[in-house]
GROMACS .gro file of C-alpha atoms in nm:
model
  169
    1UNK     CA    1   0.000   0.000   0.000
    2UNK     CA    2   0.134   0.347  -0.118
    3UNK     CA    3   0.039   0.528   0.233
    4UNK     CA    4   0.252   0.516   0.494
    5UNK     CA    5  -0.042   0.594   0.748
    6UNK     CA    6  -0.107   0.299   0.942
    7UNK     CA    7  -0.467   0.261   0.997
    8UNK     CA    8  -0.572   0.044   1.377
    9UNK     CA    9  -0.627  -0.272   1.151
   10UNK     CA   10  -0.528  -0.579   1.426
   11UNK     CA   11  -0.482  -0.932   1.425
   12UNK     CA   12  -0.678  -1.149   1.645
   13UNK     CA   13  -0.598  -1.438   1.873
   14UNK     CA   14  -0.674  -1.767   1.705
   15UNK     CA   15  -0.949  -1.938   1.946
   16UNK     CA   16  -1.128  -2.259   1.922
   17UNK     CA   17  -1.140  -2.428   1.572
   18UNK     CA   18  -1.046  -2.087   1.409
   19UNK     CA   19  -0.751  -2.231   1.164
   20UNK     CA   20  -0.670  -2.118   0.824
   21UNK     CA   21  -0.506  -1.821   0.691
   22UNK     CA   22  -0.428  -1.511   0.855
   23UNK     CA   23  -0.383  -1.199   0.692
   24UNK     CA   24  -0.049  -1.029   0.689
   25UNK     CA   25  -0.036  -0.706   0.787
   26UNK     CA   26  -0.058  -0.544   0.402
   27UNK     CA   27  -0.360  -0.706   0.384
   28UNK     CA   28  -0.489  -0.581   0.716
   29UNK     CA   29  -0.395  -0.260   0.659
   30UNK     CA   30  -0.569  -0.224   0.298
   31UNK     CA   31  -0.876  -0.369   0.397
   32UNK     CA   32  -0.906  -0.158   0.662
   33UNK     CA   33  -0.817   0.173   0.414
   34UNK     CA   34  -1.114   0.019   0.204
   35UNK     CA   35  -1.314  -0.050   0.485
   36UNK     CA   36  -1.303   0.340   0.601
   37UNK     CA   37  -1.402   0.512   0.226
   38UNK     CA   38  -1.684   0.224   0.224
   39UNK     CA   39  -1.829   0.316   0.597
   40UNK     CA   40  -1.766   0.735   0.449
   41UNK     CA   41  -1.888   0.680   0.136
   42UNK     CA   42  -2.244   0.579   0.303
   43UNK     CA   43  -2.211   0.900   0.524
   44UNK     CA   44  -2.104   1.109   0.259
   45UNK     CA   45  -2.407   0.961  -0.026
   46UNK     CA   46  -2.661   1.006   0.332
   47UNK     CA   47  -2.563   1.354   0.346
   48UNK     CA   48  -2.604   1.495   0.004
   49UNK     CA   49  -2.927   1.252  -0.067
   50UNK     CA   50  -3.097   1.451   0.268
   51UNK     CA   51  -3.004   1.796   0.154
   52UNK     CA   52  -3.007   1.758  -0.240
   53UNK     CA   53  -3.235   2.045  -0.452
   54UNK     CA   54  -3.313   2.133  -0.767
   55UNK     CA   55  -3.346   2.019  -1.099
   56UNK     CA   56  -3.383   1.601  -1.167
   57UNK     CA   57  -3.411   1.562  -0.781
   58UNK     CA   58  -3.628   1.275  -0.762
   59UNK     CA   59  -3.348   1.071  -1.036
   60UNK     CA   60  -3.070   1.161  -0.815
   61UNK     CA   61  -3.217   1.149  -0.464
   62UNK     CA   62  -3.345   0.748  -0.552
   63UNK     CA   63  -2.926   0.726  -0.693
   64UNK     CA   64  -2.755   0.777  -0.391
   65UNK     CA   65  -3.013   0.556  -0.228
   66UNK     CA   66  -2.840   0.255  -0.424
   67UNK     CA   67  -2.455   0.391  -0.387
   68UNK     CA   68  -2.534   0.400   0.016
   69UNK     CA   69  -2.687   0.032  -0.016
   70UNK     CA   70  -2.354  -0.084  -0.245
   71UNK     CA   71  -2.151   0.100   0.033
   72UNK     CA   72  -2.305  -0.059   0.259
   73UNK     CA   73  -2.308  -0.395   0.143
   74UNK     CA   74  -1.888  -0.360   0.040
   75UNK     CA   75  -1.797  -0.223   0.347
   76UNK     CA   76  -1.984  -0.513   0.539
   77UNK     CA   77  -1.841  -0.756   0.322
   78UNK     CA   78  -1.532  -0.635   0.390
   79UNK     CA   79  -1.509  -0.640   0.736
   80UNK     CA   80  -1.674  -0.958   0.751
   81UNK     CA   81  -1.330  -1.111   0.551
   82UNK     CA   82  -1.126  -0.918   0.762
   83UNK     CA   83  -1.280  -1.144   1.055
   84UNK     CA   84  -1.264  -1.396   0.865
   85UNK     CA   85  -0.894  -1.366   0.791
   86UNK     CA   86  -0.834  -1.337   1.149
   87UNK     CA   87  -0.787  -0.913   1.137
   88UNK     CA   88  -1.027  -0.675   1.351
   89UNK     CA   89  -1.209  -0.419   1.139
   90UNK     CA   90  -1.250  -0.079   1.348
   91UNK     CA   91  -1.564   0.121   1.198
   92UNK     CA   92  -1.567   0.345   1.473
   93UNK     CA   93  -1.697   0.714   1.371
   94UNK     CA   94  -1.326   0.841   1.517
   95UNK     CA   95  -1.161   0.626   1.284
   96UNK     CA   96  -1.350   0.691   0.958
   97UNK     CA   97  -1.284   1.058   1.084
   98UNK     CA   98  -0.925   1.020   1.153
   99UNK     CA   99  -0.812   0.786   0.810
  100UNK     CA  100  -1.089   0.915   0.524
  101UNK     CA  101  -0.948   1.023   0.201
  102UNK     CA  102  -1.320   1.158   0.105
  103UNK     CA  103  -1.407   1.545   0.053
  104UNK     CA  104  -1.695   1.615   0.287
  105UNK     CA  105  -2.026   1.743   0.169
  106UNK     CA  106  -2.160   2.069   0.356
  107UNK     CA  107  -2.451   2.075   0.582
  108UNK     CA  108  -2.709   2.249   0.347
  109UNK     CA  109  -2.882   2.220   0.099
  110UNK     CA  110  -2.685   2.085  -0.251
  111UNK     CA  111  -2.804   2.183  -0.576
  112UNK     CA  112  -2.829   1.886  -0.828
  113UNK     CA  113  -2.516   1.997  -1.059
  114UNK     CA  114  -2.327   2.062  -0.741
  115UNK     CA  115  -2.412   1.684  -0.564
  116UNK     CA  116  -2.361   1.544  -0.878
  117UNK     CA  117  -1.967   1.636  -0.886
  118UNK     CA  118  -1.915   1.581  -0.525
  119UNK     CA  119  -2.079   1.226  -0.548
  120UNK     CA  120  -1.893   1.124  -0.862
  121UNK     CA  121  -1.531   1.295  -0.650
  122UNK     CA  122  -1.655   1.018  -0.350
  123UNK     CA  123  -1.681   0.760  -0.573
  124UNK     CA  124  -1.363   0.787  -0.800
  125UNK     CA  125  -1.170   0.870  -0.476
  126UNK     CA  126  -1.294   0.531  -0.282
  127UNK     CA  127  -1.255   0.351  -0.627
  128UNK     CA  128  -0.888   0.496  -0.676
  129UNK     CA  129  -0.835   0.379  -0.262
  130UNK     CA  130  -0.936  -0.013  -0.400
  131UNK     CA  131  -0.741   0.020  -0.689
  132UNK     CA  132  -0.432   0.155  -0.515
  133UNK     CA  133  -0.450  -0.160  -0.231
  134UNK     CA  134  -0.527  -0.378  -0.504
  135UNK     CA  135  -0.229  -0.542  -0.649
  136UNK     CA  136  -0.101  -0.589  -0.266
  137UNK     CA  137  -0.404  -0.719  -0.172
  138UNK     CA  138  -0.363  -0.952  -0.495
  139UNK     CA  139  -0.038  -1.090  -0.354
  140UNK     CA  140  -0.152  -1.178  -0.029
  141UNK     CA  141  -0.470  -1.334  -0.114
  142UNK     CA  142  -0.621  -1.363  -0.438
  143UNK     CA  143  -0.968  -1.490  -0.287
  144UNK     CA  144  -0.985  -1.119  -0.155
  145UNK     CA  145  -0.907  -0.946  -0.434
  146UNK     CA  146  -1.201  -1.077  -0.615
  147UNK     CA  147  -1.408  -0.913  -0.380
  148UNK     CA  148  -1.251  -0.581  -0.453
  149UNK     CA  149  -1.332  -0.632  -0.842
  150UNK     CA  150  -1.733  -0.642  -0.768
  151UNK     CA  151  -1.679  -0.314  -0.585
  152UNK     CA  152  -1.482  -0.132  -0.803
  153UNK     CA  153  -1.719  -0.258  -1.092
  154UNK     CA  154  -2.020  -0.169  -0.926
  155UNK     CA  155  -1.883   0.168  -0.794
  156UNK     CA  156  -1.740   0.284  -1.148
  157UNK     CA  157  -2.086   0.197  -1.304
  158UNK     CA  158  -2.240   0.432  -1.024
  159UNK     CA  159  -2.005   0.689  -1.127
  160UNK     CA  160  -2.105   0.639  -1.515
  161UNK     CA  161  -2.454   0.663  -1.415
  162UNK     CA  162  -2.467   1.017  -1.191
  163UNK     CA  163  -2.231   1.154  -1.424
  164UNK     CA  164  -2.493   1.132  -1.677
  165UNK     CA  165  -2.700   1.397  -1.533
  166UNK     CA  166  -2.487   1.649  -1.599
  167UNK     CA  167  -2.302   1.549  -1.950
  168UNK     CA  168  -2.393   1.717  -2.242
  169UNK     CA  169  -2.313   1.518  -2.621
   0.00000   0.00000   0.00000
């Protein structure tokens, strides 16, 4: 991973019939990096979904209803591996604070054109954060990466889609 910020990504104890493999700390560390823009990115797409105005509302409003859910769904499945891989994921609202690479919205009301550019920013920034960890993530376990594919599909199609509302041919 390119940052040398070291997010609180842990390893756990192995207990019981827990076996298997246990993620090295690259892996612990990007997941947790991916894990944070997921758990902002659902904060972020809340915020401007409340407070969005204007032209095409409805459109976008029901839009950032299905980012969140995709955010929320990654950054569950996410921290679910992590567990699984015998790491700790840490969504704590100091910690998504503290390690975020996203812009934050304002607190008022967001005029279409405007929410449209500050969603797409969010989501090329948390794609760009999966695609950075990726080829580490790669290394260390394959399985994983595939998950991050799904994501970054899913998230680059949402970007397509808002940024529709404001092209012109």
């Amino acid at each position: 991973m390119a940052s040398s910020k070291k997010t609180p990504a842990k390893k756990t104890d192995r207990e019981n019939a827990e076996n298997g493999f246990v993620a090295p700390e690259v892996l612990r560390e990007s997941l947790q990096t991916v894990l944070i823009q997921l758990l902002d990115l659902q904060l972020v797409g809340k915020q401007i979904h409340w407070n969005v105005v204007g032209p095409n509302f409805r459109d976008l409003h029901q839009n950032l209803d299905e980012i969140v859910d995709i955010a929320r769904r990654g950054s569950d499945e996410i921290a679910e591996r992590m567990r699984a891989l015998h790491a700790t994921p840490d969504g704590l609202a100091a910690t998504v604070t503290k390690y975020t690479k996203l812009e934050q919205p304002v607190n008022t009301e967001i005029l279409t054109t405007n929410a449209v550019d500050m969603v797409v920013k969010a989501l090329q920034t948390t794609v760009a954060v999966m695609r950075e960890v990726h080829d580490p993530v790669d290394e260390a376990d394959p399985t994983t990466a595939d998950i991050l594919h799904q994501y970054i599909a899913d998230l680059e199609q949402q970007a397509w889609f808002i940024s529709a509302e404001t092209r012109k041919p």
